[in-house]
XYZ file of C-alpha atoms in Angstrom:
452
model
C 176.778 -66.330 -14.011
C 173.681 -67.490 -15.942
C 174.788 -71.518 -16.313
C 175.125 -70.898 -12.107
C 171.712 -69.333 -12.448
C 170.071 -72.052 -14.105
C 171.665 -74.842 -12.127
C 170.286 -72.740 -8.883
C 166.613 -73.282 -10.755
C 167.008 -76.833 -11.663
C 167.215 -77.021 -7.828
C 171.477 -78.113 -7.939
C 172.582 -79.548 -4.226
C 175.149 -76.965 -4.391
C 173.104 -74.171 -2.920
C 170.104 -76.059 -0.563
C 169.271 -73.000 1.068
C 168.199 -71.253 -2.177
C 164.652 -72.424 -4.126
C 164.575 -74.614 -6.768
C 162.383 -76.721 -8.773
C 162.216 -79.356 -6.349
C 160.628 -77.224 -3.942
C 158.404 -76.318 -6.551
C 157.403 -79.857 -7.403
C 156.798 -80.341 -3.659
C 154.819 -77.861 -2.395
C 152.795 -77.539 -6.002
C 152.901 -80.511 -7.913
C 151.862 -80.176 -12.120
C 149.196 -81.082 -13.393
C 149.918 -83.952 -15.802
C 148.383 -81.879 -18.793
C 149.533 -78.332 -18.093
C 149.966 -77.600 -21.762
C 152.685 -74.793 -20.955
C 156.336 -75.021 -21.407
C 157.303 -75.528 -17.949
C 155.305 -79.443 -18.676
C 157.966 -80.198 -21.266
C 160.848 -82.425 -21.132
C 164.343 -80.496 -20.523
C 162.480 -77.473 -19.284
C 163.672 -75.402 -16.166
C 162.193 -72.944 -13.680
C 163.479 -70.130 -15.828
C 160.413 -70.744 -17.517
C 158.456 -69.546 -15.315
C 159.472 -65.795 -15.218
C 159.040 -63.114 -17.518
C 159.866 -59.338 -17.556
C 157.784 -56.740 -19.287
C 158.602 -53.525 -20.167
C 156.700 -50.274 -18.503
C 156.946 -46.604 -20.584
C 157.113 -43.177 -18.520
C 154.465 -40.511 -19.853
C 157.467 -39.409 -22.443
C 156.749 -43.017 -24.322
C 160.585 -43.985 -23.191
C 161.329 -47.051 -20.982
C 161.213 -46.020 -17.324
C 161.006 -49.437 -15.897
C 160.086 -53.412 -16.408
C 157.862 -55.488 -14.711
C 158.451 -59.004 -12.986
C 156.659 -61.543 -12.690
C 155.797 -65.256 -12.810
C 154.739 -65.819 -16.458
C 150.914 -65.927 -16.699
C 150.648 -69.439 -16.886
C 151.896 -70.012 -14.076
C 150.290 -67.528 -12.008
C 147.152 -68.756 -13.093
C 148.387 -72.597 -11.992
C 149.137 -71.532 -8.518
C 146.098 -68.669 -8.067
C 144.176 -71.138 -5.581
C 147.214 -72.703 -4.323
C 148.283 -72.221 -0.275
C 150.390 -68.844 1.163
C 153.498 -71.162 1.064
C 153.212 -72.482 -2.689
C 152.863 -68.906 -3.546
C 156.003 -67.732 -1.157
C 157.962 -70.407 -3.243
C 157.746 -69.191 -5.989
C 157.977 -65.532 -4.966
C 161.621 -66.870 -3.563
C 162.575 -67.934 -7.358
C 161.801 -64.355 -8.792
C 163.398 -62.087 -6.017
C 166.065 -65.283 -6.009
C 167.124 -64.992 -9.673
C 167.037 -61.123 -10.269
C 169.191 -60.988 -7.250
C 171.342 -63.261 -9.343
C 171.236 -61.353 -12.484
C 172.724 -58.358 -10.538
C 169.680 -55.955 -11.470
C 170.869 -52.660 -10.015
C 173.346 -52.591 -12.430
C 171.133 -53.335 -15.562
C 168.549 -51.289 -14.311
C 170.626 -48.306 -13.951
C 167.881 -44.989 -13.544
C 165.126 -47.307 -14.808
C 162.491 -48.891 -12.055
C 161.401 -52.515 -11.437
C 157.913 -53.007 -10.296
C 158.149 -56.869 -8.732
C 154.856 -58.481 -8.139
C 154.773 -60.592 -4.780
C 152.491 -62.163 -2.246
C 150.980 -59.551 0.142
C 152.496 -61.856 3.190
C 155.841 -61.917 1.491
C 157.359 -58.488 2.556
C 159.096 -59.716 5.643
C 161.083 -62.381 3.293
C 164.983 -61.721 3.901
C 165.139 -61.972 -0.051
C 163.036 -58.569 -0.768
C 165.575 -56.758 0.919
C 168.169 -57.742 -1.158
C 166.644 -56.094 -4.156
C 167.715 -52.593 -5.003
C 165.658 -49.978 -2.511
C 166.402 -47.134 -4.770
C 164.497 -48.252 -7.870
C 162.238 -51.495 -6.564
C 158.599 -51.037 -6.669
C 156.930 -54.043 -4.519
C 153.748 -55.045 -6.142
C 151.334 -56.684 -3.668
C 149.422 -59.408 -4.911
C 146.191 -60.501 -3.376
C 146.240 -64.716 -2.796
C 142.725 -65.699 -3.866
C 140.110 -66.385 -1.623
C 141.889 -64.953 1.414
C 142.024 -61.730 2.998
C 144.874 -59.137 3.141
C 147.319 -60.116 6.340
C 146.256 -58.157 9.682
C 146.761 -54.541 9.113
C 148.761 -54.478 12.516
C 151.152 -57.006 10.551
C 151.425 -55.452 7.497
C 151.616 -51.750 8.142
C 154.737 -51.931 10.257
C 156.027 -54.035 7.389
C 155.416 -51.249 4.497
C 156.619 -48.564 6.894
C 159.867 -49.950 6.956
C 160.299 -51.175 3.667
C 159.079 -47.395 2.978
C 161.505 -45.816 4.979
C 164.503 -47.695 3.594
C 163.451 -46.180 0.057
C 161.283 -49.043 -1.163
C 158.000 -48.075 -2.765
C 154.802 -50.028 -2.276
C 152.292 -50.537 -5.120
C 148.381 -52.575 -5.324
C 146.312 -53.877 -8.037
C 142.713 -51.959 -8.195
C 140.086 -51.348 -10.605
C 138.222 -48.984 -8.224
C 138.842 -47.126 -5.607
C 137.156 -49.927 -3.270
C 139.526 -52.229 -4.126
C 142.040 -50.050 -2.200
C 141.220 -50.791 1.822
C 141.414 -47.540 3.655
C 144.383 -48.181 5.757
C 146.499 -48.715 2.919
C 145.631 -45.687 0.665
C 148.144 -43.487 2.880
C 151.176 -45.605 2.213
C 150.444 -46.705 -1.087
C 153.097 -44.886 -3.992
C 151.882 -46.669 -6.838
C 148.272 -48.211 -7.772
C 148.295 -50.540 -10.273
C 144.924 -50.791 -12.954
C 144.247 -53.321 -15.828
C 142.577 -51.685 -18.978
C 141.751 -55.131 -20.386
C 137.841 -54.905 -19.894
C 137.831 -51.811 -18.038
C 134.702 -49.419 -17.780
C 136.022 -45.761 -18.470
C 133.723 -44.099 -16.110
C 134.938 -46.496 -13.413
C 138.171 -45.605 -14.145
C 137.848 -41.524 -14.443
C 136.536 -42.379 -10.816
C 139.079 -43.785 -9.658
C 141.416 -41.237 -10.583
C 139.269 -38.719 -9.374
C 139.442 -40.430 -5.849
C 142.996 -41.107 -5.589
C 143.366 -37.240 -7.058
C 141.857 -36.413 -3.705
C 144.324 -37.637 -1.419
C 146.507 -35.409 0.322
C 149.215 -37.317 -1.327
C 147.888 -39.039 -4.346
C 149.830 -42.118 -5.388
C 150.652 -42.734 -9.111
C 149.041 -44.651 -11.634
C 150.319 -47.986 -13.507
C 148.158 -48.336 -16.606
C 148.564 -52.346 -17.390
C 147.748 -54.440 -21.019
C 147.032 -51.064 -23.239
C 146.203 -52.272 -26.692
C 146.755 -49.416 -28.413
C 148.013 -45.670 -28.828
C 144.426 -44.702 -28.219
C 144.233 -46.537 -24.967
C 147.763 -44.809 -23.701
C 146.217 -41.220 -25.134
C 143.102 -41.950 -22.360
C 145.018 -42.600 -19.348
C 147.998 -40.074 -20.235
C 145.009 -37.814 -20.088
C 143.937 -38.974 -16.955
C 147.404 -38.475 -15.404
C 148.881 -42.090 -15.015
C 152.561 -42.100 -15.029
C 153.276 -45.483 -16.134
C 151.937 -47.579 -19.188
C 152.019 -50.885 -20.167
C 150.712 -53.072 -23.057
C 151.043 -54.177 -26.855
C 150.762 -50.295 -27.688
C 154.467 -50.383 -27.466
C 155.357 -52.336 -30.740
C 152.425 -51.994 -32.311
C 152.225 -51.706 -36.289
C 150.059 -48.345 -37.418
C 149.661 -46.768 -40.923
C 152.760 -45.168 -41.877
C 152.992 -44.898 -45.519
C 152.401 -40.789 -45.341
C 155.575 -40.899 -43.080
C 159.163 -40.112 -45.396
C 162.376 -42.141 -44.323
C 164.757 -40.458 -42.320
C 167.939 -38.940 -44.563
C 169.999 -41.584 -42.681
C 168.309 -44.298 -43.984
C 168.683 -43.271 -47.092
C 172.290 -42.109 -47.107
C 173.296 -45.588 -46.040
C 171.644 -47.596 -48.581
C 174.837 -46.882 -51.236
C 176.837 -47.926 -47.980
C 175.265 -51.040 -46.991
C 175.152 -52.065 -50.336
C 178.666 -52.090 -51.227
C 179.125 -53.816 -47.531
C 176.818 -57.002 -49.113
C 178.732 -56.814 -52.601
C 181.812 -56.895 -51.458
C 183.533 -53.383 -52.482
C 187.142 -53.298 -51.358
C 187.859 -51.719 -48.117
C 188.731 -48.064 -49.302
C 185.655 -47.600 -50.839
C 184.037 -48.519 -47.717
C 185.421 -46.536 -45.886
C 184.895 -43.335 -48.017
C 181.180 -43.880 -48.454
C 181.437 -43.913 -44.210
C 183.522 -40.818 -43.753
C 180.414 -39.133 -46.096
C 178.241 -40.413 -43.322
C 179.472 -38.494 -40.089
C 177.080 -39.004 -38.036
C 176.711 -42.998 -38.799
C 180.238 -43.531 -38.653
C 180.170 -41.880 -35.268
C 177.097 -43.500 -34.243
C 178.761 -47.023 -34.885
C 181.681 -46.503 -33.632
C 180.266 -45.965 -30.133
C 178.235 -49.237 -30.521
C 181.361 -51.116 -31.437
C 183.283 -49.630 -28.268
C 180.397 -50.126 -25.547
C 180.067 -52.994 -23.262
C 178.204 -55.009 -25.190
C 180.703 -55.142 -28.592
C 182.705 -57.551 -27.478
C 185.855 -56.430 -28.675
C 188.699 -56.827 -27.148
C 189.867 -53.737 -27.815
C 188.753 -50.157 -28.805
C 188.133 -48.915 -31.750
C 189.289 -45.285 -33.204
C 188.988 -45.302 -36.509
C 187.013 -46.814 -39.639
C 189.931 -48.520 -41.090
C 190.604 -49.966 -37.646
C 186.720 -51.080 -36.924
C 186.608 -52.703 -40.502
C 190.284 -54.901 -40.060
C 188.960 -55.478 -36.603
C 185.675 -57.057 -37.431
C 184.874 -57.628 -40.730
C 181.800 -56.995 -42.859
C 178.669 -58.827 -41.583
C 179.750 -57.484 -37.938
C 180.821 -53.885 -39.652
C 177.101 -54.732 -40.950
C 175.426 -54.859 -38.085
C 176.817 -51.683 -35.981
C 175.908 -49.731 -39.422
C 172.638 -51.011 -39.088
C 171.995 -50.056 -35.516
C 173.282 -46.744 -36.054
C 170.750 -45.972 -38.759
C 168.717 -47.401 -36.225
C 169.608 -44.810 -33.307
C 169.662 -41.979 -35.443
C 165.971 -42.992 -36.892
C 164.222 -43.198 -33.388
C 161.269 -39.836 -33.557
C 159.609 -41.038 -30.449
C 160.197 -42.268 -27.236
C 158.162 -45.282 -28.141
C 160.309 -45.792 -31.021
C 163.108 -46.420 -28.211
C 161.193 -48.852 -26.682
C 160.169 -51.124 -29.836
C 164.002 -50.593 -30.254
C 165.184 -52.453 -27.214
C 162.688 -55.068 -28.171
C 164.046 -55.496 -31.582
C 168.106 -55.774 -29.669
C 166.579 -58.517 -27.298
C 165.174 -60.685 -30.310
C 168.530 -59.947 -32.488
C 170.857 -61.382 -29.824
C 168.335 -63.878 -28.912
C 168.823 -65.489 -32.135
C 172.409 -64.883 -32.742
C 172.842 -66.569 -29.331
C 170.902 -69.639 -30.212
C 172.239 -69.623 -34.147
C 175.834 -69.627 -32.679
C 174.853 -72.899 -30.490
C 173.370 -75.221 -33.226
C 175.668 -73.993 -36.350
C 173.884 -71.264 -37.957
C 174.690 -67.963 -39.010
C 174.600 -65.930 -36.025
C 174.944 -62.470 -37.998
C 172.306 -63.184 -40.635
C 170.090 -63.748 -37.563
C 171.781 -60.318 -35.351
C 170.209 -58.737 -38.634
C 166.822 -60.649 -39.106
C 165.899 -60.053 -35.553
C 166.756 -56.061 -35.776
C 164.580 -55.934 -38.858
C 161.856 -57.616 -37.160
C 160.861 -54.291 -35.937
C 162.413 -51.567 -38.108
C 158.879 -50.112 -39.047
C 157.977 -49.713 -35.355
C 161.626 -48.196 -34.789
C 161.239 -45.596 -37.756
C 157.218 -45.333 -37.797
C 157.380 -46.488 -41.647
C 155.859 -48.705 -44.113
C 157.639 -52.054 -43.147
C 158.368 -52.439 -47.252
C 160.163 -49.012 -47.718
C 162.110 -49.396 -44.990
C 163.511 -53.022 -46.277
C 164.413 -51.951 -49.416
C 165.996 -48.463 -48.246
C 168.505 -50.586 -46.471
C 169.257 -53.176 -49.303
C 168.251 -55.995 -47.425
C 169.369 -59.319 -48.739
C 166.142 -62.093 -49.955
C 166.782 -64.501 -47.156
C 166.284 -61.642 -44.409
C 163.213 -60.086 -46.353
C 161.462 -63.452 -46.627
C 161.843 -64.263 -42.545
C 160.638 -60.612 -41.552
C 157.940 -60.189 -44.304
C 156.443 -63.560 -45.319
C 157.588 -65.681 -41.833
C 159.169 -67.739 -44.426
C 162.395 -69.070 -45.066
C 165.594 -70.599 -42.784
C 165.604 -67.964 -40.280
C 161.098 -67.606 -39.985
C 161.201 -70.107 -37.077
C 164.037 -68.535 -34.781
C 162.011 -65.532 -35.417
C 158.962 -66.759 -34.423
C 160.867 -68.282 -31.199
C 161.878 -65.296 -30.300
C 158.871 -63.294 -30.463
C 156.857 -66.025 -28.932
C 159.215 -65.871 -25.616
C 158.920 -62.349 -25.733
C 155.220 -62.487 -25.581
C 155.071 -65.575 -23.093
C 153.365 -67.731 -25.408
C 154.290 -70.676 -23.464
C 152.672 -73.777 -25.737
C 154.329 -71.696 -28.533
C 158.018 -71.993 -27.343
C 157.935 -75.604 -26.528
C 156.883 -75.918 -30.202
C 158.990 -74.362 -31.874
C 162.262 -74.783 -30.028
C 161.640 -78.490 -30.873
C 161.207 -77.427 -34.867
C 164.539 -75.533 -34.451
C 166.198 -78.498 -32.791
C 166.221 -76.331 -29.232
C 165.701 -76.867 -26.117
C 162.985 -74.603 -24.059
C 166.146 -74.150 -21.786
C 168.607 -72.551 -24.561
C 165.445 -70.076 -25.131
C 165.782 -69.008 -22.024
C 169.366 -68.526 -21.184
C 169.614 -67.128 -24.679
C 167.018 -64.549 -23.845
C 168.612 -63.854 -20.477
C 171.285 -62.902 -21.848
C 169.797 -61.264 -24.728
C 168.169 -58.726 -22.379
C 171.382 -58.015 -20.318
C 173.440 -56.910 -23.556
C 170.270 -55.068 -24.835
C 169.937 -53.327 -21.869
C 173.899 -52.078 -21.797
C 173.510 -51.152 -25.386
C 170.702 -48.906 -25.291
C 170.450 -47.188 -22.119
């Protein structure tokens, strides 16, 4: 599915009716010195989208965001309606493809597109149930006819779509839109807080007040203000950020599995193994369940210890301990969050070790770590050496130093949308910008299956 999807964005003759980068290139040429990925050699239009996830007021996941990457949005801000519907046809187009009702599951997608896009046969072929349609004002012109647009919502409405807009104030809403409006979305970055409070206050007034969407939070503080004020969603680099957590102990788990981890990195013979997991119920159970969902990959199922451990050996008996100490360390919902983060960059680089020769466990493991403090709200340090992590590992997710620092850093920079930033470091790991993104495709499918 995702080699089809990427041929379908380099624009392959197979499917002419569907976008691809040609059309791009023809309706809105580069710039010759676009210093963004999408300007270097080998790269594809998977480039240009990103996905960003959105917390509930609990702190857990309750949806993502998609969009064009910033970069790119910012390239075609003054560009014409059509360059702009283009491009809207590669998102809808490719999370069509992806088959997003099933990875979505209960979770909501919030898709930003054009204002004059919603009568585009390709919005209705996203899920109804969970889709929130963004509208995005084109710069420079106004918001299509009312008489045009209404009708449009109404029936997107009525077939259980729900309709969202960007504002800072309540003037930024136009009148005739405020009733049919489920969702208004507001950027912190720069924001006054009065203006804000008002602006709650004003939507608070309507007979049937829309939520809120609280976008780029920067930190826990930021989240506590708008919680306050009653937004529902929240969005930002609150969600993995590092705090102060050296009052905080480790969770007994962690600390119960450091005898069994390290006898998995010495080598102990198998029964010992397996007794120091039978003393560890609830990790034993915990991994067992990881090695039997979807995204194992075993062929069969698993029933036992002795059976996982024949089946797949220690660095992958490794790794499902690992994430079970993980699941059963989690105290907050954000913790779940910076947890699905830390599964995209772990099979993110096991994907792209696999495909030039490296060690695609070691990397499973590296990734994971990158965010076990976040996970378990500890001092990064403590948490290391509570789970016997081996040198190579430490020095990657401590000092960004080491074999596995720059597949790291590739990882996080994709997951950030540093565009200049991928293009340089996929070259230094001997990658192309297009393994990145297939690799983190399919890095966020598998995380997604494995931790609902």
């Amino acid at each position: 599915m995702f080699r089809r999807l990427f041929e379908w964005f380099r624009g392959a003759p197979a499917t002419p009716a569907k976008p691809g980068i040609e059309d791009l290139n023809r309706h809105a040429p580069l710039r010759d010195a676009v210093t963004e990925a999408s300007s270097a050699p080998g790269t594809t239009a998977s480039t240009l989208l990103c996905r960003e996830a959105l917390l509930g007021r609990d702190q857990r996941i309750a949806g993502y965001r998609f969009m064009l990457r910033e970069s790119t949005r910012n390239r075609i801000r003054r560009s014409s309606r059509i360059v702009h519907h283009v491009y809207a046809e590669v998102l809808t187009g490719s999370l069509v493809q992806a088959d997003v009702p099933r990875l979505l599951g209960h979770r909501s997608a919030v898709v930003e597109l054009p204002d004059s896009f919603l009568a585009h046969d390709s919005v209705r072929r996203l899920p109804a149930g969970n889709t929130v349609l963004a509208l995005e004002r084109i710069a420079g012109e106004p918001l299509p006819d009312a008489a045009i647009l209404l009708p449009q919502i109404e029936s997107l409405r009525s077939a259980g779509y729900r309709i969202a807009l960007h504002a800072r104030t309540a003037g930024d809403i136009p009148a005739h839109l405020l009733p049919v409006l489920d969702l208004v979305i507001t950027d912190s970055a720069g924001c006054d807080p009065e203006g804000v409070r008002t602006l709650f206050a004003s939507l608070q007034r309507e007979q049937r007040a829309p939520g809120v969407l609280a976008l780029n939070l920067d930190s826990l503080d930021d989240f506590h203000f708008f919680h306050a004020l009653g937004a529902q969603w929240f969005h930002g680099p609150f969600i993995t950020r590092r705090e102060e957590w050296t009052a905080r102990a480790l969770d007994a788990d962690v600390a119960n599995a450091r005898p069994l981890l390290e006898a998995l990195r010495s080598d102990e013979d198998n029964p010992h193994i397996v007794t120091l997991l039978k003393r560890n119920a609830a990790i034993a159970l915990r991994m067992l369940r990881y090695a039997n969902s979807a995204a194992g990959g075993l062929p069969r199922e698993v029933h036992s210890i002795e059976d996982a451990l024949h089946l797949v050996g220690r660095k992958r008996l490794t790794r499902w301990v690992m994430m079970a100490v993980f699941s059963g360390s989690t105290p907050s919902g954000r913790s779940h969050a910076a947890m699905e983060s830390a599964l995209v960059r772990a099979r993110m680089m096991e994907l792209l070790g696999e495909a030039s020769g490296r060690d695609g466990e070691t990397l499973f493991l590296v990734g994971l770590l990158s965010l076990v403090d976040v996970v378990m709200q500890v001092e990064l340090r403590s948490a290391l050496d509570a789970l016997a992590v081996a040198d190579d590992i430490r020095a990657a997710v401590l000092q960004d130093d080491g074999p596995h620092a720059r597949l790291l850093d590739l990882a996080i920079a994709w997951e950030r949308g540093d565009t200049e930033a991928i293009g340089d470091l996929a070259s230094a790991c001997e990658l192309s910008t297009e393994d990145a993104a297939e690799a983190y495709m399919q890095a966020l499918w598998w995380a997604l299956d494995v931790n609902p």
